Tab-separated table of C-alpha atoms in Angstrom:
chain	number	residue	atom	x	y	z
A	29	MET	CA	0.000	0.000	0.000
A	30	LYS	CA	2.848	2.377	0.834
A	31	LYS	CA	4.452	1.754	-2.581
A	32	LEU	CA	1.109	2.406	-4.282
A	33	SER	CA	0.706	5.722	-2.427
A	34	LEU	CA	4.180	6.859	-3.441
A	35	PHE	CA	3.441	5.884	-7.026
A	36	LEU	CA	0.233	7.950	-7.054
A	37	ILE	CA	2.034	10.964	-5.555
A	38	GLY	CA	4.666	10.662	-8.244
A	39	LEU	CA	2.043	10.723	-10.958
A	40	LEU	CA	0.615	13.917	-9.509
A	41	LEU	CA	4.008	15.597	-9.362
A	42	VAL	CA	5.067	14.883	-12.963
A	43	PRO	CA	2.654	17.382	-14.618
A	44	ALA	CA	3.644	20.042	-12.097
A	45	LEU	CA	7.320	19.608	-12.942
A	46	PHE	CA	6.682	20.061	-16.658
A	47	THR	CA	4.295	23.032	-16.409
A	48	SER	CA	6.277	24.997	-13.814
A	49	CYS	CA	8.955	25.792	-16.402
A	50	ASP	CA	6.489	27.216	-18.927
A	51	ARG	CA	5.001	30.701	-18.907
A	52	GLY	CA	1.283	30.142	-19.165
A	53	GLU	CA	-2.059	29.738	-17.491
A	54	GLU	CA	-4.154	26.668	-16.835
A	55	PRO	CA	-7.811	27.518	-17.451
A	56	THR	CA	-10.638	25.465	-16.027
A	57	ASP	CA	-11.094	23.456	-19.221
A	58	GLY	CA	-7.534	22.148	-18.968
A	59	ASP	CA	-6.178	23.738	-22.169
A	60	PHE	CA	-2.753	25.337	-21.709
A	61	VAL	CA	-2.525	28.989	-22.782
A	62	ALA	CA	0.920	30.484	-23.379
A	63	THR	CA	1.690	33.903	-21.943
A	64	PRO	CA	1.235	36.539	-24.698
A	65	ALA	CA	4.428	37.810	-26.294
A	66	PHE	CA	3.478	41.358	-25.343
A	67	THR	CA	3.338	40.392	-21.664
A	68	LEU	CA	6.705	38.627	-21.798
A	69	MET	CA	8.304	41.668	-23.416
A	70	LYS	CA	6.572	44.110	-21.094
A	71	GLU	CA	7.738	42.234	-17.982
A	72	TYR	CA	11.301	42.106	-19.293
A	73	MET	CA	11.284	45.843	-20.021
A	74	VAL	CA	9.920	46.761	-16.591
A	75	ASP	CA	12.330	44.450	-14.780
A	76	ASN	CA	15.338	45.821	-16.688
A	77	ASN	CA	14.718	49.580	-16.438
A	78	LEU	CA	13.430	49.803	-20.003
A	79	ASP	CA	10.018	51.207	-19.210
A	80	ILE	CA	9.025	54.104	-21.460
A	81	ASN	CA	9.925	56.808	-18.957
A	82	ASN	CA	13.376	55.259	-18.512
A	83	ILE	CA	13.917	55.351	-22.271
A	84	LYS	CA	12.863	59.008	-22.351
A	85	GLY	CA	14.900	59.811	-19.268
A	86	THR	CA	14.414	62.557	-16.717
A	87	LYS	CA	14.743	66.141	-17.820
A	88	GLY	CA	17.846	67.776	-16.413
A	89	GLN	CA	19.512	64.418	-15.698
A	90	PRO	CA	22.315	62.774	-17.707
A	91	THR	CA	19.897	60.167	-19.073
A	92	PHE	CA	17.569	62.710	-20.746
A	93	PHE	CA	17.231	61.755	-24.391
A	94	VAL	CA	18.377	65.004	-26.040
A	95	LYS	CA	21.604	66.957	-25.770
A	96	PRO	CA	21.601	70.595	-26.874
A	97	ALA	CA	24.353	71.942	-29.093
A	98	PRO	CA	27.191	73.136	-26.832
A	99	ALA	CA	28.478	76.594	-26.173
A	100	GLU	CA	31.405	77.377	-28.452
A	101	ALA	CA	33.815	77.285	-25.500
A	102	ASP	CA	32.744	73.695	-24.760
A	103	LEU	CA	32.875	72.469	-28.351
A	104	ALA	CA	36.153	70.535	-28.177
A	105	THR	CA	35.082	68.600	-25.086
A	106	PHE	CA	31.656	67.944	-26.601
A	107	LEU	CA	33.100	66.520	-29.811
A	108	ASP	CA	35.582	64.364	-27.922
A	109	THR	CA	32.889	62.929	-25.651
A	110	TYR	CA	30.556	61.399	-28.222
A	111	TYR	CA	30.551	59.072	-31.156
A	112	LEU	CA	28.659	61.286	-33.608
A	113	MET	CA	26.266	59.163	-35.648
A	114	ASP	CA	24.922	61.367	-38.451
A	115	ILE	CA	21.971	59.611	-40.099
A	116	ARG	CA	21.245	62.212	-42.793
A	117	SER	CA	21.642	61.424	-46.472
A	118	SER	CA	25.183	60.941	-47.751
A	119	ALA	CA	24.803	63.981	-50.028
A	120	ASP	CA	23.783	66.324	-47.221
A	121	PHE	CA	26.437	64.876	-44.951
A	122	ALA	CA	29.095	65.564	-47.588
A	123	ALA	CA	27.849	69.136	-48.074
A	124	ALA	CA	27.919	70.162	-44.403
A	125	ARG	CA	28.647	68.142	-41.291
A	126	ILE	CA	30.049	68.345	-37.796
A	127	ASP	CA	33.777	67.691	-37.758
A	128	GLY	CA	34.414	64.079	-36.735
A	129	ALA	CA	30.878	62.880	-37.435
A	130	ASN	CA	30.249	59.483	-38.994
A	131	ASN	CA	27.633	59.062	-41.722
A	132	VAL	CA	25.494	56.029	-40.865
A	133	PRO	CA	22.369	54.858	-42.718
A	134	PHE	CA	19.377	54.568	-40.418
A	135	SER	CA	19.168	50.860	-41.207
A	136	ASP	CA	22.673	50.349	-39.779
A	137	ILE	CA	22.297	52.107	-36.428
A	138	LEU	CA	22.206	48.908	-34.363
A	139	THR	CA	25.270	47.297	-35.919
A	140	THR	CA	27.229	50.559	-35.908
A	141	ALA	CA	26.476	51.170	-32.222
A	142	ALA	CA	28.310	47.948	-31.402
A	143	THR	CA	31.551	49.342	-32.860
A	144	THR	CA	32.114	52.134	-30.312
A	145	THR	CA	32.635	52.373	-26.572
A	146	LYS	CA	31.815	56.086	-26.468
A	147	PRO	CA	28.403	57.531	-25.667
A	148	ILE	CA	26.469	57.896	-28.914
A	149	LEU	CA	25.015	61.188	-30.139
A	150	VAL	CA	22.631	60.739	-33.063
A	151	VAL	CA	22.412	63.647	-35.506
A	152	CYS	CA	19.728	64.308	-38.122
A	153	TYR	CA	18.117	67.361	-39.736
A	154	THR	CA	15.654	68.405	-37.008
A	155	GLY	CA	16.217	66.093	-34.055
A	156	GLN	CA	13.090	64.065	-34.779
A	157	THR	CA	14.570	61.095	-36.646
A	158	ALA	CA	17.511	61.142	-34.238
A	159	CYS	CA	15.138	60.858	-31.278
A	160	TYR	CA	13.393	57.930	-32.916
A	161	ALA	CA	16.757	56.234	-33.419
A	162	THR	CA	17.814	57.055	-29.858
A	163	ALA	CA	14.802	55.267	-28.398
A	164	LEU	CA	15.449	52.182	-30.512
A	165	LEU	CA	19.131	52.092	-29.579
A	166	ARG	CA	18.320	52.416	-25.887
A	167	LEU	CA	15.745	49.632	-26.100
A	168	TYR	CA	18.291	47.421	-27.861
A	169	GLY	CA	20.867	47.769	-25.101
A	170	TYR	CA	22.693	51.066	-25.689
A	171	PRO	CA	21.451	53.242	-22.804
A	172	ASP	CA	24.184	55.861	-23.246
A	173	THR	CA	22.632	57.163	-26.475
A	174	TYR	CA	21.300	60.673	-27.078
A	175	ALA	CA	19.916	62.830	-29.866
A	176	LEU	CA	21.245	66.241	-30.853
A	177	LYS	CA	18.394	68.607	-29.980
A	178	TRP	CA	17.032	70.389	-33.057
A	179	GLY	CA	19.484	68.369	-35.189
A	180	MET	CA	21.732	70.184	-37.638
A	181	SER	CA	19.125	72.952	-37.734
A	182	GLY	CA	20.210	73.966	-34.244
A	183	TRP	CA	23.927	73.698	-35.003
A	184	ASN	CA	24.375	76.393	-37.629
A	185	ALA	CA	22.129	78.791	-39.564
A	186	ALA	CA	23.474	77.368	-42.814
A	187	THR	CA	21.855	74.010	-41.973
A	188	SER	CA	18.685	75.274	-40.253
A	189	GLY	CA	16.349	75.102	-43.250
A	190	LYS	CA	14.448	71.992	-42.171
A	191	TRP	CA	13.154	73.828	-39.111
A	192	ASP	CA	12.950	77.298	-40.651
A	193	ASN	CA	10.733	75.994	-43.444
A	194	ASN	CA	8.411	73.795	-41.396
A	195	ILE	CA	7.012	76.003	-38.662
A	196	GLY	CA	3.394	76.987	-39.198
A	197	THR	CA	0.308	78.652	-37.755
A	198	ILE	CA	-2.577	76.744	-39.339
A	199	ALA	CA	-4.126	75.909	-35.947
A	200	ASN	CA	-4.735	79.606	-35.221
A	201	GLY	CA	-8.462	80.003	-35.786
A	202	HIS	CA	-8.891	76.492	-37.166
A	203	PRO	CA	-12.310	74.934	-36.396
A	204	ASN	CA	-10.646	71.757	-35.106
A	205	TRP	CA	-8.527	73.634	-32.600
A	206	SER	CA	-9.950	74.138	-29.103
A	207	ASP	CA	-8.873	76.624	-26.452
A	208	THR	CA	-11.605	75.709	-23.995
A	209	ASP	CA	-12.495	72.008	-23.889
A	210	THR	CA	-11.064	69.840	-21.144
A	211	ALA	CA	-9.399	66.560	-22.030
A	212	PRO	CA	-11.710	63.580	-22.579
A	213	THR	CA	-11.764	60.961	-19.851
A	214	ASN	CA	-9.120	58.343	-20.554
A	215	LEU	CA	-10.390	54.911	-21.555
A	216	THR	CA	-8.920	51.446	-21.056
A	217	PHE	CA	-7.853	49.239	-23.955
A	218	ASP	CA	-6.494	45.719	-24.373
A	219	ASP	CA	-2.811	45.039	-24.951
A	220	PRO	CA	-1.544	44.929	-28.535
A	221	THR	CA	-1.068	41.494	-30.089
A	222	ILE	CA	2.459	40.560	-31.150
A	223	THR	CA	2.996	37.581	-33.419
A	224	THR	CA	6.268	35.749	-32.846
A	225	SER	CA	7.562	32.249	-32.231
A	226	LEU	CA	9.910	33.541	-29.522
A	227	THR	CA	9.104	32.929	-25.854
A	228	ASN	CA	11.798	35.026	-24.154
A	229	GLY	CA	11.083	38.651	-23.305
A	230	GLN	CA	14.536	39.945	-24.204
A	231	ALA	CA	14.587	38.082	-27.507
A	232	ILE	CA	11.121	39.373	-28.397
A	233	LEU	CA	12.203	42.942	-27.618
A	234	GLN	CA	15.310	42.666	-29.781
A	235	GLN	CA	13.302	41.176	-32.637
A	236	ARG	CA	10.766	43.980	-32.414
A	237	VAL	CA	13.448	46.700	-32.341
A	238	GLU	CA	15.152	45.208	-35.388
A	239	ALA	CA	11.854	45.187	-37.284
A	240	VAL	CA	11.108	48.820	-36.417
A	241	VAL	CA	14.613	49.899	-37.440
A	242	ALA	CA	14.232	48.072	-40.755
A	243	ALA	CA	10.974	49.948	-41.446
A	244	GLY	CA	12.580	53.391	-40.915
A	245	PHE	CA	11.119	56.555	-39.423
A	246	GLY	CA	9.076	57.764	-42.402
A	247	PRO	CA	6.193	55.284	-42.044
A	248	ALA	CA	5.876	56.276	-38.374
A	249	THR	CA	5.110	59.951	-39.089
A	250	VAL	CA	2.059	62.016	-39.956
A	251	SER	CA	1.850	65.741	-40.696
A	252	GLY	CA	0.191	68.189	-38.363
A	253	SER	CA	-2.073	69.423	-41.139
A	254	ASP	CA	-3.429	65.916	-41.715
A	255	VAL	CA	-4.216	65.432	-38.049
A	256	LEU	CA	-5.679	68.910	-37.607
A	257	ASN	CA	-7.878	68.689	-40.706
A	258	SER	CA	-9.133	65.166	-39.974
A	259	PRO	CA	-8.825	64.490	-36.231
A	260	GLY	CA	-11.544	61.844	-36.394
A	261	ASN	CA	-9.205	59.600	-38.370
A	262	TYR	CA	-6.837	59.261	-35.425
A	263	PHE	CA	-6.614	58.426	-31.763
A	264	ILE	CA	-4.735	61.558	-30.681
A	265	ASN	CA	-2.606	61.915	-27.575
A	266	ASN	CA	-1.552	65.427	-26.661
A	267	TYR	CA	1.598	64.800	-24.625
A	268	PHE	CA	1.326	68.014	-22.592
A	269	SER	CA	0.981	68.767	-18.921
A	270	GLU	CA	-2.537	69.539	-17.752
A	271	GLY	CA	-1.674	73.228	-17.555
A	272	ASP	CA	-0.277	73.359	-21.082
A	273	TYR	CA	-3.230	71.405	-22.486
A	274	ALA	CA	-5.416	74.318	-21.399
A	275	ALA	CA	-2.946	77.160	-21.979
A	276	PHE	CA	-1.815	76.127	-25.462
A	277	GLY	CA	-5.098	74.674	-26.545
A	278	HIS	CA	-5.223	71.371	-28.366
A	279	ILE	CA	-6.553	69.504	-31.362
A	280	GLU	CA	-10.251	68.789	-30.937
A	281	GLY	CA	-10.863	65.512	-29.127
A	282	ALA	CA	-7.220	64.913	-28.202
A	283	TYR	CA	-6.644	62.850	-25.093
A	284	ARG	CA	-4.017	63.834	-22.545
A	285	ILE	CA	-2.165	60.687	-21.518
A	286	LEU	CA	0.933	61.735	-19.607
A	287	PRO	CA	2.773	59.970	-18.287
A	288	PHE	CA	2.245	56.600	-19.811
A	289	GLY	CA	4.302	53.673	-18.658
A	290	LEU	CA	4.222	49.904	-18.530
A	291	GLY	CA	4.881	49.312	-14.849
A	292	ASP	CA	1.788	51.155	-13.620
A	293	ASP	CA	-0.452	50.077	-16.540
A	294	SER	CA	-1.080	53.707	-17.521
A	295	TYR	CA	-0.254	52.672	-21.102
A	296	LYS	CA	-3.618	50.918	-21.249
A	297	ALA	CA	-5.204	54.316	-21.970
A	298	LEU	CA	-3.674	54.121	-25.471
A	299	ASN	CA	-5.834	52.661	-28.224
A	300	SER	CA	-4.417	49.344	-29.360
A	301	GLY	CA	-7.105	48.561	-31.919
A	302	SER	CA	-6.034	47.225	-35.299
A	303	ASN	CA	-7.732	50.159	-37.056
A	304	ALA	CA	-6.563	52.828	-34.599
A	305	GLN	CA	-3.851	55.172	-35.829
A	306	LEU	CA	-2.390	56.378	-32.549
A	307	VAL	CA	-0.836	59.825	-33.019
A	308	THR	CA	1.253	61.515	-30.346
A	309	TYR	CA	2.140	65.181	-30.553
A	310	CYS	CA	4.344	67.337	-28.371
A	311	TYR	CA	6.024	70.725	-28.810
A	312	THR	CA	8.793	69.865	-31.268
A	313	GLY	CA	8.131	66.356	-32.587
A	314	GLN	CA	11.216	65.132	-30.747
A	315	THR	CA	9.574	63.702	-27.618
A	316	SER	CA	6.742	62.262	-29.710
A	317	ALA	CA	9.351	60.505	-31.862
A	318	ILE	CA	10.860	58.849	-28.780
A	319	LEU	CA	7.434	57.729	-27.584
A	320	THR	CA	6.348	56.543	-31.028
A	321	ALA	CA	9.441	54.350	-31.361
A	322	CYS	CA	8.616	52.698	-28.037
A	323	LEU	CA	4.977	52.234	-29.003
A	324	ARG	CA	5.812	50.700	-32.380
A	325	VAL	CA	8.130	48.230	-30.692
A	326	LEU	CA	5.278	47.376	-28.331
A	327	GLY	CA	3.009	46.619	-31.270
A	328	TYR	CA	0.910	49.781	-31.545
A	329	ASP	CA	0.003	51.362	-34.875
A	330	ALA	CA	1.709	54.521	-33.657
A	331	TYR	CA	2.723	57.781	-35.356
A	332	SER	CA	4.598	60.931	-34.443
A	333	MET	CA	3.098	64.234	-35.556
A	334	THR	CA	6.045	65.923	-37.236
A	335	PHE	CA	7.257	69.277	-35.874
A	336	GLY	CA	4.686	69.151	-33.067
A	337	MET	CA	3.113	72.398	-31.936
A	338	ASN	CA	5.777	74.333	-33.827
A	339	GLY	CA	4.438	72.922	-37.059
A	340	ILE	CA	0.826	73.995	-36.541
A	341	TYR	CA	0.804	76.873	-34.044
A	342	ASN	CA	4.263	78.392	-33.795
A	343	ASP	CA	2.896	81.836	-32.950
A	344	ASN	CA	0.821	80.564	-30.013
A	345	PRO	CA	1.177	83.180	-27.243
A	346	ALA	CA	1.558	80.518	-24.533
A	347	TRP	CA	5.120	79.601	-25.530
A	348	THR	CA	7.796	79.803	-22.867
A	349	SER	CA	10.313	77.244	-24.174
A	350	ASN	CA	10.997	75.074	-27.225
A	351	GLN	CA	9.549	77.603	-29.657
A	352	TRP	CA	11.580	77.606	-32.855
A	353	GLY	CA	12.391	81.196	-33.733
A	354	GLY	CA	11.515	82.315	-30.208
A	355	ASP	CA	13.649	80.987	-27.379
A	356	SER	CA	15.225	78.427	-29.726
A	357	GLY	CA	17.115	78.730	-32.978
A	358	PRO	CA	20.415	77.910	-34.688
A	359	LYS	CA	23.785	78.510	-33.113
A	360	ASN	CA	26.882	79.425	-35.106
A	361	LEU	CA	28.978	76.320	-34.504
A	362	PRO	CA	31.445	75.207	-37.169
A	363	ILE	CA	30.571	72.849	-40.004
A	364	VAL	CA	32.910	71.253	-42.510
A	365	PRO	CA	32.304	70.168	-46.120
């Protein structure tokens, strides 16, 4: 009888040994359900300081995602500190660049990052594509990566055309711009669905980053005029503080989801639907690029509204910082052909 009891106990323990090593749930009908890839990736990111706010960094701290162009007296130290990864076209790079910069195609940012031990400073035309690349590099395992704020437009007046020519005021008086409405109540949505054969959170994250890099930044952008003229086509997140949402005004119907992170489930306020084009806009298009990169990796159909508030309402009287042509503009730092 004792041998029979031990045998029965052994039979009960065998399934437990096999299932304890798998990530999944055992529903009442007995069918095993694997943990969704999104959940595996999310848990890995939270556990390894890769939540969205960690990727963006804290303003005023060394980890903040942008670095402004230096004062002329600090130029030599600045250039010696960073590996300058200029992701503009080869023609524009050849015409005018920062001395010591390296021209790197966007598609090669991950492999190139592995070749240097220096902190990486990504350079583009306006800072927007560089911010997108910075987020992807940080997610991939290069936390000491930054974007040059305002891009080459902020470095020298001779290379400032991409910002000079893309500020606008179309929101002023536009019927889809509101100065009075409060933000809609945030909703709750399901997690995005990620299709992969991988079952390891880190491997899923790396696979997702590689796919987003391969797609480039262009498909992840939408113009401010498109969003302003047809706000009903998008799920819009105005990434402003509550005070700025009211002071600046906002696109009609825009939500205000700030912050959003994975660890506290605040990200669930973002629409994950398959037909939902999730557009984030900020002041300059640089923060929204960082956030959009993270969201695309997470499986959202996400877009960054290019040039942000500067692109649609540059003359808004509420500006106190980050207004191109106001408190911000090009410096006169050297460029070389």
